[in-house]
mmCIF file of C-alpha atoms in Angstrom:
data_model
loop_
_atom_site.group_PDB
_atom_site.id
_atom_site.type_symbol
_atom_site.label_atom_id
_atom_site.label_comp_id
_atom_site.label_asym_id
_atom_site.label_seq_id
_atom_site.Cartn_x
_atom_site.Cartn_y
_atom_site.Cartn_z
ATOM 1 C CA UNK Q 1 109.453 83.163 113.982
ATOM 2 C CA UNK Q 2 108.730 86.650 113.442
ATOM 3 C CA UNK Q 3 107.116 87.235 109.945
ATOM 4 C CA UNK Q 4 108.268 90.825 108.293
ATOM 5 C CA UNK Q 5 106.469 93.443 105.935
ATOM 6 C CA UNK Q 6 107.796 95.477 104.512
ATOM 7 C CA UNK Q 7 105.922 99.000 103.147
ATOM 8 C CA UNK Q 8 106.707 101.758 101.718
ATOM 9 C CA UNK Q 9 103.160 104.251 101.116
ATOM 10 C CA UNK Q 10 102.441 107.623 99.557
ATOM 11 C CA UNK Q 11 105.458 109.132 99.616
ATOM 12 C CA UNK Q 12 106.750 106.992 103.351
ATOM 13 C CA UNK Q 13 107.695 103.527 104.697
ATOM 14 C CA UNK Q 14 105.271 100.934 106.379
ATOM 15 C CA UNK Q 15 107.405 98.091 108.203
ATOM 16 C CA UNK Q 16 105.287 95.488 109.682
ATOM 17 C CA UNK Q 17 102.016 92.955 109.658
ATOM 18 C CA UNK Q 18 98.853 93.275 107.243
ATOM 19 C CA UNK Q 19 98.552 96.152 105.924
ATOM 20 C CA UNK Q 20 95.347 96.244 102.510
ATOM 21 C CA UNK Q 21 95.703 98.870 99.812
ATOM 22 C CA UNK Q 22 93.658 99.179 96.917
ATOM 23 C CA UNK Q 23 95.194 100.843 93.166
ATOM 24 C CA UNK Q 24 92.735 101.521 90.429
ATOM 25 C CA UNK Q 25 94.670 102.661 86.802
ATOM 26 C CA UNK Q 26 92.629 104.458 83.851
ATOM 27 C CA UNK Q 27 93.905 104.485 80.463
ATOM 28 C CA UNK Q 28 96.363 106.711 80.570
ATOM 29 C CA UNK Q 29 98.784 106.434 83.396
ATOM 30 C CA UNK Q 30 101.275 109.459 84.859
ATOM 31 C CA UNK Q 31 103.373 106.991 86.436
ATOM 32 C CA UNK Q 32 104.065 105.181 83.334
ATOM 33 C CA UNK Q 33 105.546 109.118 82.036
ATOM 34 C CA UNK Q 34 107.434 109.694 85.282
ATOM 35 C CA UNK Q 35 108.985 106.189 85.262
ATOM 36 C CA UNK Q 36 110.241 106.712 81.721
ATOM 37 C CA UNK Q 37 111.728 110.316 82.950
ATOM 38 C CA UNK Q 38 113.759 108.423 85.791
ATOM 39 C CA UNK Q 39 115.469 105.760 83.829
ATOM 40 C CA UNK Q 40 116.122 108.068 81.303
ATOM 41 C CA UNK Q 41 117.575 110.665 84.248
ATOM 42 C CA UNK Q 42 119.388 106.731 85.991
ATOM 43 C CA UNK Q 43 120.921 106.269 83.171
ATOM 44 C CA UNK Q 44 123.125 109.235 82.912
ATOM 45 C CA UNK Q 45 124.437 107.934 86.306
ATOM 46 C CA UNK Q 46 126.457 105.146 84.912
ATOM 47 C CA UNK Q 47 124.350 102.234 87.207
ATOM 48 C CA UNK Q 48 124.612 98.383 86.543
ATOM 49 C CA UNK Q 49 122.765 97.208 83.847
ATOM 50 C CA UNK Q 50 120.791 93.593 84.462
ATOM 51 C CA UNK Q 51 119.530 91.523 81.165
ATOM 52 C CA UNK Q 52 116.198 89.926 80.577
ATOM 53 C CA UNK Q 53 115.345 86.814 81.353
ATOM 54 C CA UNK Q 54 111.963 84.895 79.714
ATOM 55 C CA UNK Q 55 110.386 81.607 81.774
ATOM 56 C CA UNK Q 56 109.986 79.194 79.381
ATOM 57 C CA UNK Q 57 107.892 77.003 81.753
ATOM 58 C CA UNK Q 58 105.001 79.455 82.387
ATOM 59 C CA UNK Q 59 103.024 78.699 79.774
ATOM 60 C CA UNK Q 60 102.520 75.395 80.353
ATOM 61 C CA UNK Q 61 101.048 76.940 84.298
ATOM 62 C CA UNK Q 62 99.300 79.814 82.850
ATOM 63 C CA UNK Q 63 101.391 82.371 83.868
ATOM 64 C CA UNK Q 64 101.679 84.408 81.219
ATOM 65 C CA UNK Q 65 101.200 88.207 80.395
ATOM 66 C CA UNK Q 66 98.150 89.379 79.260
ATOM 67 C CA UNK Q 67 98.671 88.717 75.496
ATOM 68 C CA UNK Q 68 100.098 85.665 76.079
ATOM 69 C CA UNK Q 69 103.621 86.112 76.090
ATOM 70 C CA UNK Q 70 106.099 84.636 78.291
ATOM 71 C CA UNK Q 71 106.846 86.972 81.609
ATOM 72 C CA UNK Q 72 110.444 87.484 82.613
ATOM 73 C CA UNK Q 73 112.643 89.026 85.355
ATOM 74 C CA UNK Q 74 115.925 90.737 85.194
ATOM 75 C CA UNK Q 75 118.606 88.656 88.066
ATOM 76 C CA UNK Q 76 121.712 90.042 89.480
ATOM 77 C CA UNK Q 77 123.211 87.449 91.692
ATOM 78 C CA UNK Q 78 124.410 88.062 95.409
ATOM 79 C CA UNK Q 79 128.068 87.565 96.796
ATOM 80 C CA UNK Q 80 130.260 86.829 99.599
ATOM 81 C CA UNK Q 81 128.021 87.807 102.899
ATOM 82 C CA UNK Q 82 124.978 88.226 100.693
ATOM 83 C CA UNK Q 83 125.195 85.101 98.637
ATOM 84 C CA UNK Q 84 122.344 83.397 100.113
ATOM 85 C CA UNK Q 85 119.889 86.317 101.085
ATOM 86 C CA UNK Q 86 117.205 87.536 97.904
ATOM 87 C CA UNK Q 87 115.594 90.505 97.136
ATOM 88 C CA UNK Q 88 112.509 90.230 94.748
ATOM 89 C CA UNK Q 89 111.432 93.747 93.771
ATOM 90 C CA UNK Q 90 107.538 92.828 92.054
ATOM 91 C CA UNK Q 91 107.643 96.148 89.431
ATOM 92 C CA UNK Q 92 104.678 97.955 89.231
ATOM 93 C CA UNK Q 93 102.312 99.985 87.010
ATOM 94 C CA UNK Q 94 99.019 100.300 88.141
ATOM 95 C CA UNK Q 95 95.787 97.841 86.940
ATOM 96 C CA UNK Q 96 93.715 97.863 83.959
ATOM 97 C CA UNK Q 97 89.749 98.233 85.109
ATOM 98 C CA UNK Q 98 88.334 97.705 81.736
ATOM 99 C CA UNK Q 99 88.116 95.492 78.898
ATOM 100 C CA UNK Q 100 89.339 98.692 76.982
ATOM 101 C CA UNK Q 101 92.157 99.456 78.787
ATOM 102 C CA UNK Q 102 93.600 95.326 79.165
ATOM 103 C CA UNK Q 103 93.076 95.223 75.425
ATOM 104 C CA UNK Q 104 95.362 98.293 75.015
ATOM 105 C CA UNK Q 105 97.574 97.544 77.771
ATOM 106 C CA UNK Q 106 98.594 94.039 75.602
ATOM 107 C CA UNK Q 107 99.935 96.872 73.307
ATOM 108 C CA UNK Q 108 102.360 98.139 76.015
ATOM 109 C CA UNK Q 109 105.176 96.654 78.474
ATOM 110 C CA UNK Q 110 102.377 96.282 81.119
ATOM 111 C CA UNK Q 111 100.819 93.904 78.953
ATOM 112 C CA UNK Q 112 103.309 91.871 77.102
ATOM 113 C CA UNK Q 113 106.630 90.576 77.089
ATOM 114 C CA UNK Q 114 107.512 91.607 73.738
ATOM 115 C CA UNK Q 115 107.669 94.943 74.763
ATOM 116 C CA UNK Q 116 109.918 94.551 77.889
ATOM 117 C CA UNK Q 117 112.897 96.550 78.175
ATOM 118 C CA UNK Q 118 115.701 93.730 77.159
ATOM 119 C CA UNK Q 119 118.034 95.326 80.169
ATOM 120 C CA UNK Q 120 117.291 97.550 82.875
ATOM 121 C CA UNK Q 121 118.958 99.828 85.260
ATOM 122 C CA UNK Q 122 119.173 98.805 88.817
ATOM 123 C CA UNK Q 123 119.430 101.183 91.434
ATOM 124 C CA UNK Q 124 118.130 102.597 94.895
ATOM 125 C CA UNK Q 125 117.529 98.947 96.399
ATOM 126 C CA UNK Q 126 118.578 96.850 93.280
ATOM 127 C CA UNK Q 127 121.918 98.974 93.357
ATOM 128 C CA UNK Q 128 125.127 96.637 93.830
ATOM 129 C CA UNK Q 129 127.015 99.366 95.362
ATOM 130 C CA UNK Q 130 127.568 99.358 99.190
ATOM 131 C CA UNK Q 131 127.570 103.632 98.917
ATOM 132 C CA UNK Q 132 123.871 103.319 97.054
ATOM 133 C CA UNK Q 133 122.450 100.436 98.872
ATOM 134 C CA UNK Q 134 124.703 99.776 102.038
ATOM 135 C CA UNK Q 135 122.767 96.731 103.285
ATOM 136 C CA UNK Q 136 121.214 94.435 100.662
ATOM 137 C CA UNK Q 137 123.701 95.504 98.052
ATOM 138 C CA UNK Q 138 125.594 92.174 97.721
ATOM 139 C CA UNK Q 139 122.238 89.843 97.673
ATOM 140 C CA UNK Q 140 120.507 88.025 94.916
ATOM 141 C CA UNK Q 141 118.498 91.087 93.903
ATOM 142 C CA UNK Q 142 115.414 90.519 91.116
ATOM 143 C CA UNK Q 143 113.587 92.696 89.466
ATOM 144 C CA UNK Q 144 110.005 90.693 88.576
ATOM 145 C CA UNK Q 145 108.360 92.060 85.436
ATOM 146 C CA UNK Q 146 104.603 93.479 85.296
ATOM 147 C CA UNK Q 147 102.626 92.608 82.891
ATOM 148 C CA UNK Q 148 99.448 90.751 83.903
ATOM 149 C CA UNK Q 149 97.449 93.836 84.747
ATOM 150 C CA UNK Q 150 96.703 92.928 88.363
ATOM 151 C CA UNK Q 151 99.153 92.800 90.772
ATOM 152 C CA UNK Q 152 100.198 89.515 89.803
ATOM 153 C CA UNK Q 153 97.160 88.286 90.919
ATOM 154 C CA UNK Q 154 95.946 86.944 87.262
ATOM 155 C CA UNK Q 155 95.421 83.188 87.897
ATOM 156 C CA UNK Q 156 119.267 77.389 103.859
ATOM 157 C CA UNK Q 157 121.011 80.138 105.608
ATOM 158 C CA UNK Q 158 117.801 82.225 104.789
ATOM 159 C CA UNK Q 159 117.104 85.783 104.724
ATOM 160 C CA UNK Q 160 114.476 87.315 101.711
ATOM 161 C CA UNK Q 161 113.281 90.566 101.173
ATOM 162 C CA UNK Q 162 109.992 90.872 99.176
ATOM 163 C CA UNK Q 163 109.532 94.508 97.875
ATOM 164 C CA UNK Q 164 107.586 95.725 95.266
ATOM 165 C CA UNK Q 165 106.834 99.509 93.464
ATOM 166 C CA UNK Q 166 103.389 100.441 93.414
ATOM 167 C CA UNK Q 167 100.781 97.901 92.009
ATOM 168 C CA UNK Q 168 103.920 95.473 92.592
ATOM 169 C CA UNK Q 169 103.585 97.057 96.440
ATOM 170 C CA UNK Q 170 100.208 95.391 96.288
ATOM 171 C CA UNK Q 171 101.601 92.239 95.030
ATOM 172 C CA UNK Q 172 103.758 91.743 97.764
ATOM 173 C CA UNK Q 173 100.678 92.188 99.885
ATOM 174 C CA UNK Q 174 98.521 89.778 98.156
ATOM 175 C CA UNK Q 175 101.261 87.368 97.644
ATOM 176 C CA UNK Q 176 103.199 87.623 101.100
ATOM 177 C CA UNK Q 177 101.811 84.804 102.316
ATOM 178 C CA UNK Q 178 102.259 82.269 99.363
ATOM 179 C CA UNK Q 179 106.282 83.428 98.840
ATOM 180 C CA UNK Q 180 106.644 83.203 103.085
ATOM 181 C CA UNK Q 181 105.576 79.356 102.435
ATOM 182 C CA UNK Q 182 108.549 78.605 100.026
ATOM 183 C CA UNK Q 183 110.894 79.015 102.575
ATOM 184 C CA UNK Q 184 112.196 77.076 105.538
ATOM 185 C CA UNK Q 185 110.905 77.893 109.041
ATOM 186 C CA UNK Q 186 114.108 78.845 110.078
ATOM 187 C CA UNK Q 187 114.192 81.912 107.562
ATOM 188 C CA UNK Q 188 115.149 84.963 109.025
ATOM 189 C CA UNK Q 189 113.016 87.189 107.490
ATOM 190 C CA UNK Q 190 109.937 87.722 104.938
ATOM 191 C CA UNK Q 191 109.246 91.115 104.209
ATOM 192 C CA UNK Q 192 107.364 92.841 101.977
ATOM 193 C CA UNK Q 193 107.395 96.710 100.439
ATOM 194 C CA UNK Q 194 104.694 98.678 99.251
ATOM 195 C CA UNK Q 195 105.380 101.840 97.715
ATOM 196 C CA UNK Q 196 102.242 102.752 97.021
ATOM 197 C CA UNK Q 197 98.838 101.396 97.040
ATOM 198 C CA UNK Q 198 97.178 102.319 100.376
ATOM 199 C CA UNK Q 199 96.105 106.004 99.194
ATOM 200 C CA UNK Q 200 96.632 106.292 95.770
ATOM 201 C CA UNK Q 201 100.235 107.398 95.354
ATOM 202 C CA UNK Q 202 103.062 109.421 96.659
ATOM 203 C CA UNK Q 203 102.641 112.875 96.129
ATOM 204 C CA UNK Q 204 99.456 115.031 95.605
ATOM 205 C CA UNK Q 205 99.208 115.352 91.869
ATOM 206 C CA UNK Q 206 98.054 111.584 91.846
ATOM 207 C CA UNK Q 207 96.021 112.334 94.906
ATOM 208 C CA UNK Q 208 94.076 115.273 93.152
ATOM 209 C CA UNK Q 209 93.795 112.632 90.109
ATOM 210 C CA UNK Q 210 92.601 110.315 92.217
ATOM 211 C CA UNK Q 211 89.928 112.569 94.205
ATOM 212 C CA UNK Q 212 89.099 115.172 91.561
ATOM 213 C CA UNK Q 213 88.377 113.277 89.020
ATOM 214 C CA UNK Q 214 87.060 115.984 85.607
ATOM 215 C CA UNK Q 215 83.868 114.775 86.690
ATOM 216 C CA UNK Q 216 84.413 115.895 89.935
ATOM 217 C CA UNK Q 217 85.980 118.975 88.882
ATOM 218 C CA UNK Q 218 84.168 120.502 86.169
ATOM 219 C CA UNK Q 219 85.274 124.117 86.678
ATOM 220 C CA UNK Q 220 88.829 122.909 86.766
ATOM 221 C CA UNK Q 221 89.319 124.585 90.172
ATOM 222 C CA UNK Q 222 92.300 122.052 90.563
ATOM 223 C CA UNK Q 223 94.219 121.723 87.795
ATOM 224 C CA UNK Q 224 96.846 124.344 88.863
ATOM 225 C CA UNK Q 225 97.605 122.318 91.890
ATOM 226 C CA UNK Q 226 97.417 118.915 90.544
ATOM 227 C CA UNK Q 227 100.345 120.158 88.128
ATOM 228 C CA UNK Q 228 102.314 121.838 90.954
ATOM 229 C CA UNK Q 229 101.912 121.143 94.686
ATOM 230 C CA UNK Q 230 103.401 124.658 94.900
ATOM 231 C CA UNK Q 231 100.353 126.271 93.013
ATOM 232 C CA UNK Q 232 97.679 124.975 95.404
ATOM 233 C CA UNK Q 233 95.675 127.342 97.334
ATOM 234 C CA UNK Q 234 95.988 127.461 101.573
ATOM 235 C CA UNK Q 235 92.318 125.413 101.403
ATOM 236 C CA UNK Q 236 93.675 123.145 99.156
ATOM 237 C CA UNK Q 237 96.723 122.521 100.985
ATOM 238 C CA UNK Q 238 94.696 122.245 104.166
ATOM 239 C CA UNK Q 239 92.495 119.083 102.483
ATOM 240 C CA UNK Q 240 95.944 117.631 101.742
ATOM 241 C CA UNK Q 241 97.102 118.136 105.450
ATOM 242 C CA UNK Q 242 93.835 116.758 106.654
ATOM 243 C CA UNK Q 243 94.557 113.473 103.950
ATOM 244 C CA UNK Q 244 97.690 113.027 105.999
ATOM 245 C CA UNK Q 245 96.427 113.496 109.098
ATOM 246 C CA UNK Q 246 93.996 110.733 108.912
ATOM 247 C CA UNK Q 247 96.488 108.451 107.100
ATOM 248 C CA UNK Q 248 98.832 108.837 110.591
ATOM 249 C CA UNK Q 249 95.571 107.985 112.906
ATOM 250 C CA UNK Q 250 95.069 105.019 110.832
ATOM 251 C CA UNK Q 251 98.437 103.973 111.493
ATOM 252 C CA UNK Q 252 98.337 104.667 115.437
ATOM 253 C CA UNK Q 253 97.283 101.194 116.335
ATOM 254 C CA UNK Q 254 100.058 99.366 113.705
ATOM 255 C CA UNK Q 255 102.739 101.395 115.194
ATOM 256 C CA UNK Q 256 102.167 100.242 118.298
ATOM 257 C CA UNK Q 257 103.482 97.157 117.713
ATOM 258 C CA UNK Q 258 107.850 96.864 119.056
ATOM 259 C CA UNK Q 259 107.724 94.192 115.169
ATOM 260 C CA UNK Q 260 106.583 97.286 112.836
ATOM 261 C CA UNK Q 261 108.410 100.194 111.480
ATOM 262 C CA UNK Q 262 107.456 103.463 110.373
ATOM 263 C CA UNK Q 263 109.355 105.839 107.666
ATOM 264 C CA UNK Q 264 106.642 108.425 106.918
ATOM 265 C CA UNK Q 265 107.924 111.330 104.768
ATOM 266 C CA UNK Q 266 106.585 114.039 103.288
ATOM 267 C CA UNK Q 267 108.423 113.536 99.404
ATOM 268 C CA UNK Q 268 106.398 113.490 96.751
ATOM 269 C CA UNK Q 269 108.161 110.852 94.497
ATOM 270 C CA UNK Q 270 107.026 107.620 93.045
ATOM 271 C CA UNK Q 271 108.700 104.419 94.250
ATOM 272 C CA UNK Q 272 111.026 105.613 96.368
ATOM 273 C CA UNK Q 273 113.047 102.578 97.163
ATOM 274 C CA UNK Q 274 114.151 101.975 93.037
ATOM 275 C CA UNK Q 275 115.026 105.778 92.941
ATOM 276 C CA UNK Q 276 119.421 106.105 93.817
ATOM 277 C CA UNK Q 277 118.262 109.743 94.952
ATOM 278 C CA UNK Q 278 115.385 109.072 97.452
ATOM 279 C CA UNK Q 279 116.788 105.950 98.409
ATOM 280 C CA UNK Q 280 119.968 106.626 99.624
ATOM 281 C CA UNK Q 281 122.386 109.851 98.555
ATOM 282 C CA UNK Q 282 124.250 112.832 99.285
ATOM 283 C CA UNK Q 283 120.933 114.570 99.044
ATOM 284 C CA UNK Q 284 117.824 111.959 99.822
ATOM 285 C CA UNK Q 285 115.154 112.917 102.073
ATOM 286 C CA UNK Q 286 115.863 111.956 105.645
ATOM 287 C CA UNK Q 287 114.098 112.273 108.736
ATOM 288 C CA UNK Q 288 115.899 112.666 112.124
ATOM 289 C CA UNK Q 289 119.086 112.196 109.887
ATOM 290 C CA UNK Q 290 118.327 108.709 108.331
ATOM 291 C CA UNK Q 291 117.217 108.062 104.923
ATOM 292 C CA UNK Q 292 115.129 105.837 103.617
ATOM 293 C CA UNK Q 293 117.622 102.998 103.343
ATOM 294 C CA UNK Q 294 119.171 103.098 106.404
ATOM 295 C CA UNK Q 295 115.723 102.527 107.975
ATOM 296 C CA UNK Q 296 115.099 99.753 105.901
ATOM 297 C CA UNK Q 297 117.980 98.207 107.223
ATOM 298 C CA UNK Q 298 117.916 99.356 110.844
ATOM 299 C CA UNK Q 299 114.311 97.400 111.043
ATOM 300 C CA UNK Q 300 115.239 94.600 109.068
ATOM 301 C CA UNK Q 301 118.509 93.447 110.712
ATOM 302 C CA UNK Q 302 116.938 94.647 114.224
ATOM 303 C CA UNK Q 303 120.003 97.475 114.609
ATOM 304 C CA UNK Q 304 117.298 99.656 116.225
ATOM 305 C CA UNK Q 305 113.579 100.294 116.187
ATOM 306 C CA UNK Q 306 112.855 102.501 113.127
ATOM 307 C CA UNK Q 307 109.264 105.016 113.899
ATOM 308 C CA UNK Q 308 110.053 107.928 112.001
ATOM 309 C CA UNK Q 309 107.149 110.562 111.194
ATOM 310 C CA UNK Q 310 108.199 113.769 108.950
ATOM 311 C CA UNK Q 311 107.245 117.464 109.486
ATOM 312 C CA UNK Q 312 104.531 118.379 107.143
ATOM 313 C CA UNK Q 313 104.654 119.324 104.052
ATOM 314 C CA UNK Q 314 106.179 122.009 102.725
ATOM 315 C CA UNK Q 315 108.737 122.337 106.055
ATOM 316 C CA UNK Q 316 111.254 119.530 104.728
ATOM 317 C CA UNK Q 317 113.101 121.115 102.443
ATOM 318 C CA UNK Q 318 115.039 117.896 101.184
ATOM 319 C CA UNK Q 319 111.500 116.597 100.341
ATOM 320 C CA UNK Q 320 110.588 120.037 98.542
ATOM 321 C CA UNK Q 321 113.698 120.580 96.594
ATOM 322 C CA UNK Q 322 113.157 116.694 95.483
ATOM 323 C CA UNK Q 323 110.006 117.480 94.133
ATOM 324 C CA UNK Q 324 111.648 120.448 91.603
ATOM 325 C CA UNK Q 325 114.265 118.548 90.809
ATOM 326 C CA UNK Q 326 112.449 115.151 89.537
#
């Protein structure tokens, strides 16, 4: 049997075997500000809402948030073809590095139970509409709370889907192996998503966090760009370039492979596969004509081999009108 990953990376998809990223969060996260902005902006959109649902057992295994409290996931169950096929989308949210930042982190969602949303939105992936989410829309789809600080990592007729949103994209790394052991040998499919972990994050304001640090950039030089790709100067847009062009050598040798997939695009959006409009709309990024979605699919269920590379920055204009628009 074939095993399946499933990866979604800085702004693009990653389908196939191993794969390591590495996340490092600070005190303050951007994510946790943009994340707020798009369930505010999902919930305008009318989307199904899934409850909360607390694991009484955990305790009593030690898996428990980093206060102490119970974790929980949010469960939408599958139906007719989709019945017995499962999607578990590991949320993410970045790690806390220091004492410091776990002990306020316990204060937050990321860090305790008793601050979890009681229902959430799901859509892009998680959607139950066949127009949002045209292949996995009709399976057992959960959503997998965050709130240990470290990638979860703290101490039948069978198809599944592992996917996961940042640090939960390293989760599904981490954890691949352990959640392709609870199921049969005759299981279609184990795949996990990373979206993203390998290089920071999806778009260059978290990559000029990342690399120019205030210590690193005591004159400030960029701040414009980190607060609009559009502000960056041509050298600064050129180190950017040269980022990506070393990210696609690195992936030379995976793609080689007929098992892997490749959905690299240029977007600069956060989680791309729990977004409705960058994972599949009337206006999502799309490269050669296929959105993110589609891809997904097309690799998964074998339709056709998915190796799609984007155009560069800033000649995809679905990516750059995304990026005012979010």
């Amino acid at each position: 049997m074939r095993d399946w990953v499933l990866i979604l990376a800085i702004g693009f998809g990653v389908f196939g075997n191993w794969v390591c990223g590495y996340e490092a969060e600070f005190h303050f996260n951007t994510t946790e500000v943009v994340a707020f902005l798009e369930e505010s902006s999902a919930s305008a959109a009318n989307p199904l809402i899934v409850g909360l649902t607390l694991i009484p057992g955990a305790a009593a295994k030690g898996a428990v948030c980093l206060d102490g409290t119970l974790p929980g996931y949010h469960l939408h169950r599958g139906f007719e073809s989709g019945a017995n096929s499962w999607l578990i989308q590991l949320e993410g949210g970045g790690w806390c590095n220091t004492i410091r930042s776990c002990v306020y982190r316990k204060t937050t969602r990321r860090g305790s139970s008793n601050f979890f949303e009681k229902q959430l939105a799901f859509t892009g992936i998680l959607s139950n509409k066949a127009e949002e989410n045209p292949d996995f829309f009709n399976w057992n789809r959960v959503k997998v709370r965050y709130c240990d600080g470290a990638s979860f990592a703290g101490d039948t007729e069978d198809k599944a889907l592992l996917s996961g949103c940042s640090a939960g994209g390293l989760a599904s790394i981490l954890h691949c192996d352990e959640f392709h052991s609870l199921f049969p040998r005759s299981t279609k499919g184990v795949a996990k998503n990373l979206s993203p972990t390998c290089t920071s994050q999806n778009n260059p304001t978290s990559v000029v966090s990342s690399l120019t640090a205030a210590s690193a950039d005591p004159h400030g030089a960029w701040k414009a760009c980190q607060k609009n790709p559009g502000n960056c100067s041509p050298a600064q847009m050129n180190f950017f370039q040269e980022f990506r062009n070393q990210m696609l050598d690195a992936l030379k040798g995976f793609s080689m492979s007929k098992e892997n997939g490749l959905f690299v695009n240029s977007c600069f959006a956060h989680c791309q596969t729990e977004r409705q409009d960058t994972w599949f709309a009337d206006d999502s990024p799309v490269i050669n004509n296929k959105a993110i979605a589609l891809a997904v699919g097309d690799w998964f269920f074998d339709r056709s081999s998915v190796k799609e590379t984007d155009c560069p920055y800033p000649c995809d204009k679905s990516c750059h009108n995304l990026l005012f628009r979010s």
